[in-house]
Amino acid sequence: MDELVEGTVDETTISSNTSPKLAKVMELARKDPGLRLRSLAHVLDEHLLLQSFHRLRKDAAVGVDEVTKEEYGRTLVENIRGLHDRMRTTRYRHQPIRRVHIPKANGALRPLGISCTEDKVVQGALTALLTAIYEPVFLDCSYGFRPNRSAHDAIKMLHDSATGAVAWILEADIEAFFDNIDRKKLIDEMAKRIDDESLLRLVGKCLHVGVLDGEAYTRPDVGTAQGSALSPLLGNVYLHYALDEWFAREVAPRMRGVATLVRYADDFVIAFEHKEDAERVLRVLPQRLERYDLRLSPEKTRLVPFHRPRGGDGGPDPSTFNFLGFTWYWSRRYQRWNLCVKTQASRLTKALAAITTWCRLHRHDAVREQHLGLTRRLRGHFNYFAVSTNGKQVWRLLYWATRIWRKWLTRRGQRSRITWARFQMMERALPLPRPKLKPLLR
């Protein structure tokens, strides 16, 4: 342990335990959430950097230097020592990120930034340190990219709120959130919690980096790179001051009735008891976000009446809204109205399109390999969407996935036509996973 405290390291001494320095920061941060923490940069020692390296995915995409995790790890101790020395003497420089574009559900492209392996190590260590600093001050309404919190937890909180006195939902969407973060404003807000210029400079180095998009090189003045390990945490810090703290301190106490904010990263909704409260917040929310150079999407931001339906079955259909991939709606069951969720239509369409593409591209693989690949994809979907009240949609996905698989199996060649009887025999030998609904909602 002495070697770790002094800042030198032998790879054989590394464990998955929290470093003593980081544990001390966590303790101080928990004891006094209002304390400005000093002398933090020394926590980024070789121990923490090595832990960050071991958390990297083995198959992670490479950055502009094309160095993989395996290659970096061949001389790991020397690389970590050199990196730590450059960080300690302020000679570390973040290399440009490589930009790739992935399709979104609406047909647009989402830009992702891929950092070099060494920069990923630094980002991971910074994320561990900043998480220890900010977890005690983050509010309960925030769920995205936080330890021991998930999208399902956010759904539970919203469900508990909406089944009470809530009658209106403000469904909000921030336009290009990560691309529009004001970096100076972010550092200024972080200085409220961190009294260590060297650490803030290191965060700045991870923010002010060039972008290599094909052969085009740019240096954007705003935003954080989507795909960076540090970006989700910095986004949480930014919205903590821009939205969460403001809502809890200034908005909720001034409401006539119940008002509940639920946020997952940059995706959030606010539930209200009274329409007048909702309209007041809708008027001032754009002005508040504008102070942080953020803008609500006019097309995707709306106020939705969402009170529990009254009367018999002949009344109008209840309103719906979307949040975290689910469509929320009221349904009458067992002589009472219940709040339910189902897979958002666009998410279901996207999942089926992805399964179709995969089956088409892999139709000539061995049947067992196809079964394994399709099983992984279905289980991934079921792990998130197989929740109570959503049984119909997840079973529908399985039904169509089965038919899609058979369709592409029959197109392996002229003699490969598979009858339903033969396909059912094959499926009994290689069954696809069945969804098991989790009791997510009461």
Tab-separated table of C-alpha atoms in Angstrom:
chain	number	residue	atom	x	y	z
A	1	MET	CA	0.000	0.000	0.000
A	2	ASP	CA	2.936	2.360	0.635
A	3	GLU	CA	3.862	2.269	-3.054
A	4	LEU	CA	0.393	3.446	-4.011
A	5	VAL	CA	0.348	6.288	-1.508
A	6	GLU	CA	3.704	7.571	-2.709
A	7	GLY	CA	2.449	7.661	-6.292
A	8	THR	CA	4.468	4.767	-7.748
A	9	VAL	CA	2.866	1.540	-8.792
A	10	ASP	CA	3.531	-2.047	-9.674
A	11	GLU	CA	0.846	-3.664	-11.822
A	12	THR	CA	0.686	-6.685	-9.491
A	13	THR	CA	-0.383	-4.471	-6.590
A	14	ILE	CA	-3.456	-3.092	-8.360
A	15	SER	CA	-6.875	-4.171	-7.134
A	16	SER	CA	-10.396	-3.044	-7.938
A	17	ASN	CA	-10.712	-1.335	-4.535
A	18	THR	CA	-11.107	2.415	-4.263
A	19	SER	CA	-7.784	4.181	-3.793
A	20	PRO	CA	-7.174	5.672	-0.320
A	21	LYS	CA	-6.928	9.187	-1.739
A	22	LEU	CA	-10.224	8.903	-3.610
A	23	ALA	CA	-11.891	7.389	-0.536
A	24	LYS	CA	-10.794	10.425	1.498
A	25	VAL	CA	-12.288	12.804	-1.079
A	26	MET	CA	-15.548	10.837	-1.040
A	27	GLU	CA	-15.699	11.075	2.745
A	28	LEU	CA	-15.077	14.830	2.759
A	29	ALA	CA	-17.635	15.408	-0.007
A	30	ARG	CA	-20.308	13.457	1.878
A	31	LYS	CA	-19.676	15.154	5.208
A	32	ASP	CA	-20.118	18.679	3.867
A	33	PRO	CA	-21.906	18.990	0.475
A	34	GLY	CA	-21.361	22.766	0.598
A	35	LEU	CA	-17.591	22.554	1.035
A	36	ARG	CA	-15.252	23.789	-1.721
A	37	LEU	CA	-12.720	20.988	-2.038
A	38	ARG	CA	-9.027	21.805	-2.371
A	39	SER	CA	-5.853	19.918	-3.353
A	40	LEU	CA	-7.636	17.399	-5.572
A	41	ALA	CA	-5.286	16.930	-8.516
A	42	HIS	CA	-2.947	14.680	-6.506
A	43	VAL	CA	-5.766	12.105	-6.284
A	44	LEU	CA	-5.208	11.391	-9.973
A	45	ASP	CA	-2.294	9.109	-9.170
A	46	GLU	CA	-0.974	6.020	-10.943
A	47	HIS	CA	-3.308	3.770	-8.979
A	48	LEU	CA	-6.400	5.602	-10.234
A	49	LEU	CA	-5.042	5.746	-13.788
A	50	LEU	CA	-4.429	1.996	-13.781
A	51	GLN	CA	-7.923	1.336	-12.499
A	52	SER	CA	-9.263	3.517	-15.293
A	53	PHE	CA	-7.279	1.546	-17.866
A	54	HIS	CA	-8.631	-1.791	-16.631
A	55	ARG	CA	-12.200	-0.478	-16.932
A	56	LEU	CA	-11.776	0.183	-20.660
A	57	ARG	CA	-13.514	-2.206	-23.036
A	58	LYS	CA	-11.187	-4.579	-24.846
A	59	ASP	CA	-12.944	-3.945	-28.158
A	60	ALA	CA	-13.192	-0.168	-27.760
A	61	ALA	CA	-12.785	1.835	-30.964
A	62	VAL	CA	-9.389	3.441	-31.482
A	63	GLY	CA	-8.670	7.146	-31.751
A	64	VAL	CA	-6.532	9.087	-34.196
A	65	ASP	CA	-3.335	7.322	-33.056
A	66	GLU	CA	-4.926	3.896	-33.764
A	67	VAL	CA	-3.489	2.439	-30.524
A	68	THR	CA	-5.702	-0.301	-29.071
A	69	LYS	CA	-6.071	-1.166	-25.405
A	70	GLU	CA	-4.053	-4.331	-25.965
A	71	GLU	CA	-1.181	-2.426	-27.550
A	72	TYR	CA	-1.189	0.222	-24.830
A	73	GLY	CA	-1.195	-2.503	-22.183
A	74	ARG	CA	1.939	-4.257	-23.447
A	75	THR	CA	4.050	-1.665	-21.649
A	76	LEU	CA	1.359	-0.598	-19.244
A	77	VAL	CA	3.414	0.334	-16.202
A	78	GLU	CA	5.800	2.481	-18.238
A	79	ASN	CA	2.911	4.137	-20.103
A	80	ILE	CA	1.024	4.931	-16.902
A	81	ARG	CA	4.126	6.302	-15.209
A	82	GLY	CA	4.876	8.506	-18.193
A	83	LEU	CA	1.277	9.711	-18.381
A	84	HIS	CA	1.164	10.493	-14.659
A	85	ASP	CA	4.455	12.401	-14.888
A	86	ARG	CA	3.134	14.525	-17.765
A	87	MET	CA	-0.077	15.225	-15.867
A	88	ARG	CA	1.835	16.130	-12.712
A	89	THR	CA	4.102	18.552	-14.570
A	90	THR	CA	1.217	19.988	-16.693
A	91	ARG	CA	2.776	18.638	-19.909
A	92	TYR	CA	-0.184	16.393	-20.729
A	93	ARG	CA	-2.114	17.332	-23.881
A	94	HIS	CA	-5.339	15.727	-25.034
A	95	GLN	CA	-5.027	14.489	-28.609
A	96	PRO	CA	-7.719	15.332	-31.214
A	97	ILE	CA	-10.795	13.149	-31.183
A	98	ARG	CA	-11.920	11.143	-34.183
A	99	ARG	CA	-15.501	11.905	-35.176
A	100	VAL	CA	-17.848	9.256	-36.544
A	101	HIS	CA	-21.536	9.555	-37.373
A	102	ILE	CA	-24.191	7.018	-36.407
A	103	PRO	CA	-27.832	7.086	-37.608
A	104	LYS	CA	-30.584	8.223	-35.241
A	105	ALA	CA	-34.162	6.937	-35.162
A	106	ASN	CA	-35.408	10.007	-37.076
A	107	GLY	CA	-32.957	9.445	-39.930
A	108	ALA	CA	-30.508	12.150	-38.838
A	109	LEU	CA	-26.898	11.427	-37.881
A	110	ARG	CA	-25.512	11.642	-34.348
A	111	PRO	CA	-21.832	12.696	-34.134
A	112	LEU	CA	-19.701	10.667	-31.721
A	113	GLY	CA	-16.171	11.525	-30.650
A	114	ILE	CA	-13.646	8.721	-30.172
A	115	SER	CA	-10.624	9.560	-28.038
A	116	CYS	CA	-7.230	7.867	-28.010
A	117	THR	CA	-6.655	5.119	-25.460
A	118	GLU	CA	-4.440	7.280	-23.262
A	119	ASP	CA	-7.006	10.083	-23.256
A	120	LYS	CA	-9.708	7.561	-22.321
A	121	VAL	CA	-7.590	6.588	-19.314
A	122	VAL	CA	-7.413	10.222	-18.202
A	123	GLN	CA	-11.145	10.727	-18.777
A	124	GLY	CA	-11.970	7.621	-16.747
A	125	ALA	CA	-9.825	8.744	-13.820
A	126	LEU	CA	-11.335	12.242	-13.960
A	127	THR	CA	-14.829	10.748	-14.049
A	128	ALA	CA	-14.113	8.696	-10.906
A	129	LEU	CA	-12.818	11.763	-9.068
A	130	LEU	CA	-15.588	14.118	-10.175
A	131	THR	CA	-18.224	11.493	-9.340
A	132	ALA	CA	-16.891	11.365	-5.777
A	133	ILE	CA	-17.046	15.164	-5.610
A	134	TYR	CA	-20.518	15.699	-7.082
A	135	GLU	CA	-22.580	12.679	-6.020
A	136	PRO	CA	-23.312	14.202	-2.586
A	137	VAL	CA	-24.700	17.405	-4.171
A	138	PHE	CA	-26.648	15.930	-7.088
A	139	LEU	CA	-30.400	15.915	-6.395
A	140	ASP	CA	-32.738	12.927	-6.291
A	141	CYS	CA	-34.500	14.043	-9.481
A	142	SER	CA	-31.387	13.227	-11.550
A	143	TYR	CA	-30.889	9.631	-12.723
A	144	GLY	CA	-28.743	9.501	-15.854
A	145	PHE	CA	-25.179	8.131	-15.667
A	146	ARG	CA	-25.056	8.022	-11.867
A	147	PRO	CA	-23.972	5.123	-9.631
A	148	ASN	CA	-26.764	2.766	-8.598
A	149	ARG	CA	-29.367	4.714	-10.602
A	150	SER	CA	-30.987	3.627	-13.831
A	151	ALA	CA	-33.639	4.614	-16.329
A	152	HIS	CA	-35.996	2.162	-14.616
A	153	ASP	CA	-35.532	4.074	-11.352
A	154	ALA	CA	-36.510	7.297	-13.138
A	155	ILE	CA	-39.575	5.566	-14.564
A	156	LYS	CA	-40.590	4.385	-11.084
A	157	MET	CA	-40.272	7.896	-9.674
A	158	LEU	CA	-42.362	9.415	-12.460
A	159	HIS	CA	-44.945	6.657	-12.150
A	160	ASP	CA	-45.330	7.268	-8.418
A	161	SER	CA	-45.728	11.004	-9.056
A	162	ALA	CA	-48.167	10.680	-11.963
A	163	THR	CA	-50.473	8.287	-10.135
A	164	GLY	CA	-50.992	10.868	-7.404
A	165	ALA	CA	-52.392	14.368	-7.807
A	166	VAL	CA	-50.579	15.061	-11.094
A	167	ALA	CA	-52.808	16.285	-13.938
A	168	TRP	CA	-50.343	17.901	-16.381
A	169	ILE	CA	-47.028	16.817	-17.897
A	170	LEU	CA	-44.449	19.167	-19.401
A	171	GLU	CA	-42.559	17.078	-21.954
A	172	ALA	CA	-39.308	18.908	-22.762
A	173	ASP	CA	-36.447	18.416	-25.182
A	174	ILE	CA	-33.178	20.390	-25.244
A	175	GLU	CA	-31.820	20.919	-28.726
A	176	ALA	CA	-28.318	19.443	-29.265
A	177	PHE	CA	-27.537	19.652	-25.555
A	178	PHE	CA	-23.976	18.292	-25.561
A	179	ASP	CA	-23.069	20.390	-28.613
A	180	ASN	CA	-24.167	23.640	-26.969
A	181	ILE	CA	-22.688	23.454	-23.478
A	182	ASP	CA	-20.902	26.721	-22.698
A	183	ARG	CA	-17.458	25.541	-21.595
A	184	LYS	CA	-16.575	28.697	-19.663
A	185	LYS	CA	-19.909	28.617	-17.883
A	186	LEU	CA	-19.341	24.952	-17.026
A	187	ILE	CA	-15.895	25.627	-15.532
A	188	ASP	CA	-17.285	28.616	-13.608
A	189	GLU	CA	-20.029	26.433	-12.130
A	190	MET	CA	-17.535	23.683	-11.263
A	191	ALA	CA	-15.453	26.265	-9.394
A	192	LYS	CA	-18.321	26.546	-6.896
A	193	ARG	CA	-17.430	23.052	-5.733
A	194	ILE	CA	-13.755	22.688	-6.719
A	195	ASP	CA	-11.055	25.022	-5.389
A	196	ASP	CA	-8.185	23.526	-7.385
A	197	GLU	CA	-7.017	25.384	-10.495
A	198	SER	CA	-4.845	22.515	-11.733
A	199	LEU	CA	-7.794	20.102	-11.747
A	200	LEU	CA	-10.023	22.623	-13.525
A	201	ARG	CA	-7.290	23.182	-16.117
A	202	LEU	CA	-7.140	19.440	-16.739
A	203	VAL	CA	-10.907	19.361	-17.276
A	204	GLY	CA	-10.468	22.266	-19.671
A	205	LYS	CA	-7.860	20.315	-21.635
A	206	CYS	CA	-10.372	17.500	-22.084
A	207	LEU	CA	-12.959	20.023	-23.304
A	208	HIS	CA	-10.862	22.181	-25.638
A	209	VAL	CA	-9.760	19.524	-28.108
A	210	GLY	CA	-9.688	19.412	-31.872
A	211	VAL	CA	-11.995	17.201	-33.921
A	212	LEU	CA	-10.871	15.162	-36.918
A	213	ASP	CA	-13.876	14.426	-39.130
A	214	GLY	CA	-12.527	12.517	-42.102
A	215	GLU	CA	-9.829	14.848	-43.400
A	216	ALA	CA	-11.399	17.996	-41.923
A	217	TYR	CA	-9.915	19.332	-38.681
A	218	THR	CA	-11.825	21.802	-36.515
A	219	ARG	CA	-11.598	23.226	-32.991
A	220	PRO	CA	-15.139	23.934	-31.761
A	221	ASP	CA	-15.538	26.586	-29.056
A	222	VAL	CA	-18.592	25.068	-27.368
A	223	GLY	CA	-19.907	21.671	-26.386
A	224	THR	CA	-18.491	18.378	-25.165
A	225	ALA	CA	-17.734	15.392	-27.360
A	226	GLN	CA	-20.497	12.772	-27.325
A	227	GLY	CA	-18.797	9.434	-26.822
A	228	SER	CA	-16.291	10.780	-24.292
A	229	ALA	CA	-16.403	9.001	-20.914
A	230	LEU	CA	-16.347	12.405	-19.234
A	231	SER	CA	-19.198	14.044	-21.176
A	232	PRO	CA	-22.177	12.459	-19.346
A	233	LEU	CA	-20.849	13.556	-15.959
A	234	LEU	CA	-20.061	17.069	-17.164
A	235	GLY	CA	-23.566	17.210	-18.649
A	236	ASN	CA	-25.017	16.258	-15.271
A	237	VAL	CA	-22.971	18.982	-13.575
A	238	TYR	CA	-24.146	21.559	-16.115
A	239	LEU	CA	-27.828	20.669	-15.785
A	240	HIS	CA	-27.545	20.403	-12.005
A	241	TYR	CA	-26.901	24.142	-11.884
A	242	ALA	CA	-28.939	25.114	-14.948
A	243	LEU	CA	-32.079	23.119	-14.110
A	244	ASP	CA	-32.160	20.825	-11.050
A	245	GLU	CA	-30.999	23.251	-8.368
A	246	TRP	CA	-33.017	26.117	-9.838
A	247	PHE	CA	-36.199	24.033	-9.933
A	248	ALA	CA	-35.772	22.754	-6.369
A	249	ARG	CA	-34.798	26.117	-4.877
A	250	GLU	CA	-36.888	28.646	-6.813
A	251	VAL	CA	-39.668	26.890	-8.730
A	252	ALA	CA	-41.143	24.080	-6.632
A	253	PRO	CA	-41.658	26.233	-3.479
A	254	ARG	CA	-43.654	28.778	-5.515
A	255	MET	CA	-46.103	26.264	-7.000
A	256	ARG	CA	-49.709	26.059	-5.798
A	257	GLY	CA	-49.662	22.270	-5.970
A	258	VAL	CA	-47.368	19.324	-6.538
A	259	ALA	CA	-44.549	19.781	-9.071
A	260	THR	CA	-42.002	17.017	-9.727
A	261	LEU	CA	-38.972	17.098	-12.008
A	262	VAL	CA	-37.575	13.795	-13.318
A	263	ARG	CA	-34.400	14.003	-15.411
A	264	TYR	CA	-32.310	11.357	-17.134
A	265	ALA	CA	-29.246	13.075	-18.659
A	266	ASP	CA	-30.717	15.772	-20.958
A	267	ASP	CA	-34.125	14.066	-21.206
A	268	PHE	CA	-36.611	15.347	-18.627
A	269	VAL	CA	-40.283	15.823	-17.839
A	270	ILE	CA	-42.022	17.858	-15.141
A	271	ALA	CA	-45.293	16.673	-13.586
A	272	PHE	CA	-47.754	19.255	-12.228
A	273	GLU	CA	-50.949	19.185	-10.244
A	274	HIS	CA	-52.298	22.485	-11.608
A	275	LYS	CA	-52.363	23.786	-15.162
A	276	GLU	CA	-51.541	27.323	-14.010
A	277	ASP	CA	-48.291	26.103	-12.436
A	278	ALA	CA	-47.345	24.235	-15.591
A	279	GLU	CA	-47.978	27.274	-17.787
A	280	ARG	CA	-45.885	29.501	-15.523
A	281	VAL	CA	-42.935	27.132	-15.686
A	282	LEU	CA	-43.318	26.735	-19.455
A	283	ARG	CA	-42.994	30.520	-19.786
A	284	VAL	CA	-39.873	30.901	-17.629
A	285	LEU	CA	-38.051	27.644	-18.473
A	286	PRO	CA	-36.753	28.835	-21.894
A	287	GLN	CA	-35.449	32.020	-20.268
A	288	ARG	CA	-33.655	30.034	-17.585
A	289	LEU	CA	-32.006	27.669	-20.065
A	290	GLU	CA	-31.041	30.577	-22.311
A	291	ARG	CA	-28.782	31.846	-19.513
A	292	TYR	CA	-26.784	28.652	-20.080
A	293	ASP	CA	-26.928	28.915	-23.900
A	294	LEU	CA	-29.458	26.076	-24.105
A	295	ARG	CA	-32.662	26.058	-26.141
A	296	LEU	CA	-35.822	23.987	-25.946
A	297	SER	CA	-37.006	22.347	-29.144
A	298	PRO	CA	-40.334	24.001	-30.102
A	299	GLU	CA	-41.486	20.867	-31.929
A	300	LYS	CA	-40.726	18.422	-29.105
A	301	THR	CA	-41.651	20.546	-26.078
A	302	ARG	CA	-45.324	20.471	-25.153
A	303	LEU	CA	-47.731	20.623	-22.254
A	304	VAL	CA	-49.929	17.510	-22.024
A	305	PRO	CA	-53.107	17.051	-19.949
A	306	PHE	CA	-52.571	13.785	-18.121
A	307	HIS	CA	-55.056	13.542	-15.288
A	308	ARG	CA	-56.649	10.226	-14.421
A	309	PRO	CA	-59.654	9.813	-16.770
A	310	ARG	CA	-63.077	10.308	-15.250
A	311	GLY	CA	-66.344	8.680	-16.209
A	312	GLY	CA	-67.079	5.453	-18.055
A	313	ASP	CA	-65.588	3.753	-21.091
A	314	GLY	CA	-67.316	6.130	-23.507
A	315	GLY	CA	-65.093	9.110	-22.686
A	316	PRO	CA	-62.331	10.498	-24.896
A	317	ASP	CA	-59.018	8.689	-25.112
A	318	PRO	CA	-56.542	9.893	-22.471
A	319	SER	CA	-53.538	11.922	-23.614
A	320	THR	CA	-50.131	10.266	-23.943
A	321	PHE	CA	-46.499	11.375	-23.762
A	322	ASN	CA	-43.102	9.772	-24.355
A	323	PHE	CA	-40.263	9.424	-21.882
A	324	LEU	CA	-37.184	7.173	-21.893
A	325	GLY	CA	-38.357	5.058	-24.817
A	326	PHE	CA	-41.829	4.394	-23.407
A	327	THR	CA	-45.227	5.831	-24.265
A	328	TRP	CA	-47.182	6.647	-21.097
A	329	TYR	CA	-50.958	6.290	-21.137
A	330	TRP	CA	-53.994	5.536	-18.988
A	331	SER	CA	-55.764	2.203	-19.410
A	332	ARG	CA	-58.951	0.935	-17.796
A	333	ARG	CA	-58.493	-2.491	-16.207
A	334	TYR	CA	-60.500	-4.295	-13.576
A	335	GLN	CA	-62.993	-1.415	-13.266
A	336	ARG	CA	-60.294	1.157	-12.539
A	337	TRP	CA	-57.897	3.397	-14.442
A	338	ASN	CA	-54.216	2.429	-14.294
A	339	LEU	CA	-51.119	4.260	-15.485
A	340	CYS	CA	-49.323	2.087	-18.044
A	341	VAL	CA	-46.278	2.200	-20.289
A	342	LYS	CA	-45.577	0.557	-23.613
A	343	THR	CA	-42.659	0.564	-26.034
A	344	GLN	CA	-42.575	3.793	-27.996
A	345	ALA	CA	-43.613	3.087	-31.611
A	346	SER	CA	-40.387	4.491	-33.059
A	347	ARG	CA	-38.298	2.309	-30.723
A	348	LEU	CA	-40.193	-0.824	-31.756
A	349	THR	CA	-39.796	0.031	-35.437
A	350	LYS	CA	-36.087	0.688	-34.953
A	351	ALA	CA	-35.595	-2.623	-33.128
A	352	LEU	CA	-37.338	-4.592	-35.872
A	353	ALA	CA	-35.347	-2.787	-38.570
A	354	ALA	CA	-32.100	-3.635	-36.759
A	355	ILE	CA	-33.120	-7.312	-36.484
A	356	THR	CA	-34.029	-7.387	-40.184
A	357	THR	CA	-30.678	-5.918	-41.187
A	358	TRP	CA	-28.751	-8.302	-38.947
A	359	CYS	CA	-30.604	-11.390	-40.199
A	360	ARG	CA	-30.075	-10.327	-43.811
A	361	LEU	CA	-26.356	-9.751	-43.384
A	362	HIS	CA	-25.790	-12.974	-41.425
A	363	ARG	CA	-28.163	-15.293	-43.273
A	364	HIS	CA	-25.267	-17.445	-44.549
A	365	ASP	CA	-23.793	-17.968	-41.073
A	366	ALA	CA	-24.289	-21.268	-39.300
A	367	VAL	CA	-27.761	-21.536	-37.779
A	368	ARG	CA	-26.352	-21.839	-34.259
A	369	GLU	CA	-24.322	-18.652	-34.733
A	370	GLN	CA	-27.416	-16.840	-35.997
A	371	HIS	CA	-29.343	-18.090	-32.992
A	372	LEU	CA	-26.696	-16.786	-30.584
A	373	GLY	CA	-26.586	-13.371	-32.268
A	374	LEU	CA	-30.346	-13.003	-32.384
A	375	THR	CA	-30.649	-14.183	-28.767
A	376	ARG	CA	-28.243	-11.478	-27.597
A	377	ARG	CA	-30.224	-8.790	-29.383
A	378	LEU	CA	-33.572	-9.944	-28.072
A	379	ARG	CA	-32.317	-10.230	-24.511
A	380	GLY	CA	-30.883	-6.733	-24.689
A	381	HIS	CA	-34.291	-5.404	-25.756
A	382	PHE	CA	-36.178	-7.449	-23.153
A	383	ASN	CA	-33.848	-6.380	-20.323
A	384	TYR	CA	-35.034	-2.814	-20.804
A	385	PHE	CA	-38.540	-3.012	-22.253
A	386	ALA	CA	-39.942	-6.180	-20.636
A	387	VAL	CA	-41.703	-4.406	-17.765
A	388	SER	CA	-45.159	-4.719	-16.322
A	389	THR	CA	-47.954	-3.371	-18.598
A	390	ASN	CA	-45.702	-3.764	-21.672
A	391	GLY	CA	-46.150	-7.475	-22.281
A	392	LYS	CA	-48.059	-7.063	-25.534
A	393	GLN	CA	-45.300	-5.031	-27.190
A	394	VAL	CA	-42.362	-7.242	-26.211
A	395	TRP	CA	-44.216	-10.392	-27.302
A	396	ARG	CA	-45.026	-8.623	-30.578
A	397	LEU	CA	-41.303	-8.005	-31.079
A	398	LEU	CA	-40.565	-11.695	-30.493
A	399	TYR	CA	-43.321	-12.727	-32.930
A	400	TRP	CA	-42.001	-10.551	-35.750
A	401	ALA	CA	-38.355	-11.366	-34.981
A	402	THR	CA	-39.215	-15.055	-35.404
A	403	ARG	CA	-40.857	-14.433	-38.764
A	404	ILE	CA	-37.993	-12.227	-39.916
A	405	TRP	CA	-35.462	-14.917	-39.009
A	406	ARG	CA	-37.367	-17.572	-40.965
A	407	LYS	CA	-37.705	-15.237	-43.954
A	408	TRP	CA	-33.953	-14.759	-44.271
A	409	LEU	CA	-33.178	-18.397	-43.558
A	410	THR	CA	-35.259	-19.316	-46.603
A	411	ARG	CA	-33.181	-16.907	-48.729
A	412	ARG	CA	-29.854	-18.616	-48.147
A	413	GLY	CA	-30.181	-20.278	-51.558
A	414	GLN	CA	-32.586	-21.887	-54.016
A	415	ARG	CA	-32.695	-25.132	-52.032
A	416	SER	CA	-32.936	-23.561	-48.613
A	417	ARG	CA	-36.659	-22.963	-48.374
A	418	ILE	CA	-37.818	-23.778	-44.848
A	419	THR	CA	-41.422	-24.715	-44.193
A	420	TRP	CA	-43.080	-23.628	-40.988
A	421	ALA	CA	-43.074	-27.224	-39.750
A	422	ARG	CA	-39.327	-27.533	-40.292
A	423	PHE	CA	-38.688	-24.100	-38.797
A	424	GLN	CA	-40.726	-24.962	-35.704
A	425	MET	CA	-38.689	-28.143	-35.242
A	426	MET	CA	-35.503	-26.096	-35.498
A	427	GLU	CA	-36.825	-23.530	-33.055
A	428	ARG	CA	-37.655	-26.228	-30.506
A	429	ALA	CA	-34.001	-27.252	-30.641
A	430	LEU	CA	-32.782	-23.622	-30.627
A	431	PRO	CA	-35.514	-21.629	-28.866
A	432	LEU	CA	-35.378	-17.852	-28.866
A	433	PRO	CA	-35.588	-16.198	-25.421
A	434	ARG	CA	-39.034	-15.427	-24.032
A	435	PRO	CA	-39.623	-12.105	-22.283
A	436	LYS	CA	-40.108	-12.170	-18.519
A	437	LEU	CA	-41.916	-9.077	-17.335
A	438	LYS	CA	-40.287	-7.286	-14.404
A	439	PRO	CA	-42.679	-5.797	-11.815
A	440	LEU	CA	-41.389	-2.312	-12.510
A	441	LEU	CA	-44.615	-0.449	-11.801
A	442	ARG	CA	-47.038	-0.924	-8.947
